[in-house]
């Protein structure tokens, strides 16, 4: 299951675009699995299919992770001297201002229905920024571009730490095994989704965050031609996802490696066997 979400878009003081639209893209995948640990949810919502159990657990984490990513861009921009997002009321953790009715709701829902829950594609409203307000343009662009992925990496580590804390709670209160196990499964989604959001955005393909960072490693002439690809919006990225999915998986290698490493470290603190979102027992 994949999600694409917009990030920062340069705007002038008048609110109009001053350059190519900078949509930042995030992708994650939800695996279909049966979930004994989700019996608690089944008791609350009888007849709920296993896939929906995981969607119920993952969706709040995903929404918060996306909003935190956008919020981080806005806060970083404000600290670099750009108050555009703040003045437009977008510097908030409230998810509502970040929702685009078509890209965030309608398109993902339709694709979920058509694909049977295997795939979804959509986006959130981009955080508006005005790079001309940065006190130092290059420094500001790098910091703002890196803010979202840094936040997602931090959230992944925070979810792993919460998983461990929940393990201590489960050991101290065996009667809460089902509740703690369900919460640990949610934390595993938090680790996985945030790692994917982080490293997908670091792929150096315009208009992803990674392209803004990679740009400064290129010679000026080549960098200008590279950045010009942004005029095509997300089309180059979509083409790569459709025509070379193996390359995308390879580029996401750090996310898979990071997930395996964190899972190995926190697994001893697991309560029950339903915490593993990649297992048929999860």
Coordinates of C-alpha atoms in Angstrom, one line a residue, residues 9-276:
X9 CA 6.1 24.5 -2.2
X10 CA 7.9 27.9 -2.8
X11 CA 5.4 30.8 -2.9
X12 CA 5.9 34.5 -3.2
X13 CA 4.6 37.0 -0.6
X14 CA 1.4 37.2 -2.7
X15 CA 0.8 33.5 -2.3
X16 CA 1.5 32.6 -5.9
X17 CA 4.2 30.1 -6.9
X18 CA 7.6 31.5 -7.7
X19 CA 9.1 28.3 -9.0
X20 CA 8.4 24.7 -9.9
X21 CA 6.0 23.0 -7.6
X22 CA 8.0 21.1 -5.0
X23 CA 5.9 18.1 -4.0
X24 CA 7.5 15.8 -1.5
X25 CA 6.6 12.2 -1.9
X26 CA 6.2 9.5 0.8
X27 CA 5.6 5.9 0.3
X28 CA 4.7 3.0 2.6
X29 CA 3.5 -0.5 2.3
X30 CA 0.9 -2.3 4.5
X31 CA 1.1 -6.1 4.3
X32 CA -2.1 -8.3 4.5
X33 CA -1.9 -10.6 7.5
X34 CA -4.1 -12.4 10.0
X35 CA -3.8 -10.8 13.5
X36 CA -4.6 -12.8 16.6
X37 CA -3.4 -9.9 18.7
X38 CA -6.2 -7.8 17.0
X39 CA -8.9 -9.9 18.7
X40 CA -9.4 -6.9 20.9
X41 CA -10.4 -4.9 17.8
X42 CA -12.5 -7.8 16.5
X43 CA -14.4 -7.7 19.8
X44 CA -15.1 -4.0 19.4
X45 CA -15.9 -4.3 15.7
X46 CA -17.3 -7.8 15.1
X47 CA -16.7 -9.2 11.6
X48 CA -13.8 -6.8 10.8
X49 CA -11.4 -8.5 8.3
X50 CA -7.8 -8.9 9.3
X51 CA -6.6 -6.2 6.8
X52 CA -8.9 -3.7 8.4
X53 CA -7.5 -4.5 11.8
X54 CA -4.0 -3.4 10.7
X55 CA -5.4 -0.4 8.9
X56 CA -7.1 0.7 12.1
X57 CA -3.7 0.4 13.9
X58 CA -1.6 1.9 11.2
X59 CA -3.7 4.8 10.0
X60 CA -3.4 7.0 13.2
X61 CA 0.3 6.4 13.1
X62 CA 0.6 7.2 9.4
X63 CA -1.5 10.4 9.7
X64 CA 0.6 11.6 12.7
X65 CA 3.8 10.8 10.8
X66 CA 2.8 12.7 7.7
X67 CA 1.6 15.7 9.7
X68 CA 4.8 15.7 11.7
X69 CA 6.9 15.6 8.5
X70 CA 5.0 18.6 7.1
X71 CA 5.1 20.4 10.5
X72 CA 8.9 19.9 10.6
X73 CA 9.3 21.5 7.2
X74 CA 7.3 24.5 8.4
X75 CA 9.1 24.9 11.8
X76 CA 12.5 24.6 10.0
X77 CA 11.5 27.2 7.5
X78 CA 10.3 29.6 10.3
X79 CA 13.6 29.2 12.1
X80 CA 15.4 30.1 8.9
X81 CA 13.4 33.3 8.6
X82 CA 10.4 32.2 6.5
X83 CA 7.1 32.7 8.2
X84 CA 4.9 31.8 5.2
X85 CA 3.5 28.5 6.7
X86 CA 2.9 30.2 10.0
X87 CA 1.1 33.2 8.5
X88 CA -1.2 30.8 6.5
X89 CA -2.1 28.8 9.5
X90 CA -0.3 25.7 8.4
X91 CA 2.2 25.5 11.2
X92 CA 0.1 23.0 13.2
X93 CA -0.1 19.4 14.2
X94 CA -3.8 19.4 13.4
X95 CA -4.1 17.1 10.4
X96 CA -7.2 18.9 8.9
X97 CA -5.2 21.8 7.3
X98 CA -2.9 19.2 5.7
X99 CA -5.7 17.2 4.1
X100 CA -6.5 17.5 0.4
X101 CA -10.0 16.1 -0.2
X102 CA -9.1 14.5 -3.6
X103 CA -5.5 13.4 -3.1
X104 CA -5.8 12.5 0.6
X105 CA -9.2 10.9 0.7
X106 CA -10.9 10.1 -2.6
X107 CA -8.0 8.8 -4.6
X108 CA -6.5 6.5 -1.9
X109 CA -10.0 5.1 -1.1
X110 CA -10.8 4.4 -4.7
X111 CA -7.5 2.6 -5.3
X112 CA -7.9 0.6 -2.1
X113 CA -11.3 -0.6 -3.3
X114 CA -10.1 -1.4 -6.8
X115 CA -7.0 -3.2 -5.6
X116 CA -8.6 -5.1 -2.8
X117 CA -6.5 -3.3 -0.2
X118 CA -3.1 -4.0 -1.9
X119 CA -2.3 -0.5 -3.2
X120 CA -3.2 3.1 -2.6
X121 CA -1.8 6.4 -3.9
X122 CA -2.5 9.9 -2.7
X123 CA -1.1 13.0 -1.2
X124 CA -1.4 15.8 1.4
X125 CA -1.3 19.5 0.9
X126 CA 2.2 20.8 0.6
X127 CA 3.6 23.1 3.2
X128 CA 4.2 26.5 1.6
X129 CA 7.6 28.0 1.9
X130 CA 9.3 31.1 0.4
X131 CA 13.0 30.4 0.1
X132 CA 13.7 34.1 -0.6
X133 CA 13.0 34.7 3.0
X134 CA 15.7 32.4 4.3
X135 CA 18.5 34.3 6.0
X136 CA 21.0 32.1 4.0
X137 CA 19.4 30.5 1.0
X138 CA 21.6 27.4 0.7
X139 CA 21.7 26.7 4.4
X140 CA 18.0 27.2 4.7
X141 CA 17.1 25.0 1.7
X142 CA 19.2 22.2 3.1
X143 CA 17.9 22.4 6.6
X144 CA 14.2 22.7 5.5
X145 CA 14.6 19.8 3.1
X146 CA 16.2 17.6 5.7
X147 CA 13.7 18.5 8.5
X148 CA 11.0 16.1 7.4
X149 CA 13.1 13.0 6.9
X150 CA 15.0 13.7 10.2
X151 CA 11.7 13.9 12.0
X152 CA 10.5 10.6 10.5
X153 CA 13.7 8.9 11.5
X154 CA 13.3 10.2 15.1
X155 CA 9.7 9.0 15.2
X156 CA 10.9 5.5 14.1
X157 CA 13.4 5.4 16.9
X158 CA 10.8 6.7 19.4
X159 CA 8.3 4.0 18.4
X160 CA 11.0 1.4 18.9
X161 CA 11.6 2.8 22.4
X162 CA 7.9 2.8 23.2
X163 CA 7.8 -0.8 22.1
X164 CA 10.4 -1.7 24.7
X165 CA 8.6 0.3 27.4
X166 CA 5.3 -1.5 26.6
X167 CA 7.2 -4.8 27.0
X168 CA 8.1 -3.8 30.6
X169 CA 4.4 -2.9 31.2
X170 CA 3.3 -6.3 29.8
X171 CA 5.8 -8.2 32.0
X172 CA 4.6 -6.3 35.1
X173 CA 0.9 -6.7 34.3
X174 CA 0.2 -10.0 32.6
X175 CA -3.5 -9.2 32.6
X176 CA -2.9 -6.5 30.0
X177 CA -1.2 -8.9 27.5
X178 CA -3.8 -8.4 24.8
X179 CA -3.8 -4.6 25.1
X180 CA -0.1 -4.3 25.3
X181 CA 0.4 -6.7 22.4
X182 CA -1.9 -4.6 20.3
X183 CA -0.1 -1.4 21.3
X184 CA 3.2 -3.0 20.4
X185 CA 1.9 -4.0 17.0
X186 CA 0.9 -0.3 16.5
X187 CA 4.5 0.7 17.4
X188 CA 5.9 -1.7 14.9
X189 CA 3.8 0.0 12.2
X190 CA 5.2 3.3 13.5
X191 CA 8.8 2.1 13.1
X192 CA 8.1 0.7 9.6
X193 CA 6.0 3.6 8.2
X194 CA 8.5 6.2 9.4
X195 CA 11.5 4.4 8.0
X196 CA 9.8 4.2 4.6
X197 CA 8.7 7.8 4.8
X198 CA 12.3 8.8 5.7
X199 CA 14.3 6.8 3.1
X200 CA 11.8 7.1 0.3
X201 CA 12.0 10.9 0.6
X202 CA 15.8 10.7 0.5
X203 CA 15.7 9.2 -3.0
X204 CA 17.4 11.8 -5.2
X205 CA 14.6 12.2 -7.7
X206 CA 12.8 15.5 -8.1
X207 CA 10.7 16.6 -6.4
X208 CA 11.6 14.4 -3.4
X209 CA 13.5 15.9 -0.4
X210 CA 16.6 13.9 -1.4
X211 CA 16.8 15.8 -4.7
X212 CA 17.1 19.1 -2.9
X213 CA 20.1 17.7 -0.9
X214 CA 21.7 16.0 -3.9
X215 CA 21.5 19.2 -5.9
X216 CA 24.2 20.8 -3.8
X217 CA 26.6 18.0 -4.6
X218 CA 26.5 18.7 -8.3
X219 CA 28.4 21.3 -10.4
X220 CA 26.3 24.4 -11.0
X221 CA 25.6 23.7 -14.6
X222 CA 24.6 20.1 -14.1
X223 CA 22.7 21.0 -10.9
X224 CA 20.6 23.5 -12.8
X225 CA 19.6 20.9 -15.4
X226 CA 18.9 18.4 -12.7
X227 CA 16.7 20.8 -10.8
X228 CA 14.8 21.6 -14.0
X229 CA 13.3 18.1 -13.9
X230 CA 11.0 19.5 -11.2
X231 CA 8.9 21.1 -13.9
X232 CA 7.4 17.7 -14.6
X233 CA 6.1 17.3 -11.1
X234 CA 5.8 13.8 -9.8
X235 CA 5.7 12.3 -13.3
X236 CA 9.3 11.1 -13.3
X237 CA 8.8 9.5 -10.0
X238 CA 5.6 7.8 -11.0
X239 CA 7.3 6.5 -14.2
X240 CA 10.2 5.0 -12.1
X241 CA 7.8 3.4 -9.7
X242 CA 5.8 1.8 -12.5
X243 CA 8.7 0.9 -14.8
X244 CA 11.4 0.0 -12.3
X245 CA 9.9 -1.1 -9.0
X246 CA 13.0 -3.2 -8.4
X247 CA 15.1 -0.1 -8.4
X248 CA 12.8 1.6 -5.9
X249 CA 13.1 -1.4 -3.6
X250 CA 16.9 -1.3 -3.9
X251 CA 16.9 2.4 -3.1
X252 CA 14.8 1.6 -0.1
X253 CA 17.3 -0.9 1.1
X254 CA 18.3 1.2 4.2
X255 CA 14.7 1.2 5.3
X256 CA 14.6 -2.6 5.1
X257 CA 17.9 -2.9 6.8
X258 CA 17.0 -0.5 9.6
X259 CA 13.7 -2.3 10.2
X260 CA 15.5 -5.6 10.5
X261 CA 18.0 -4.2 12.9
X262 CA 15.5 -2.5 15.1
X263 CA 13.2 -5.5 15.1
X264 CA 16.1 -7.7 16.2
X265 CA 16.9 -5.3 19.0
X266 CA 13.4 -4.9 20.4
X267 CA 12.0 -8.4 19.8
X268 CA 13.2 -9.7 23.2
X269 CA 10.7 -7.2 24.8
X270 CA 7.7 -8.4 22.8
X271 CA 4.5 -9.5 24.5
X272 CA 2.9 -12.4 22.8
X273 CA 3.4 -13.3 19.1
X274 CA 1.1 -10.8 17.4
X275 CA 3.5 -7.8 17.4
X276 CA 5.3 -8.8 14.2

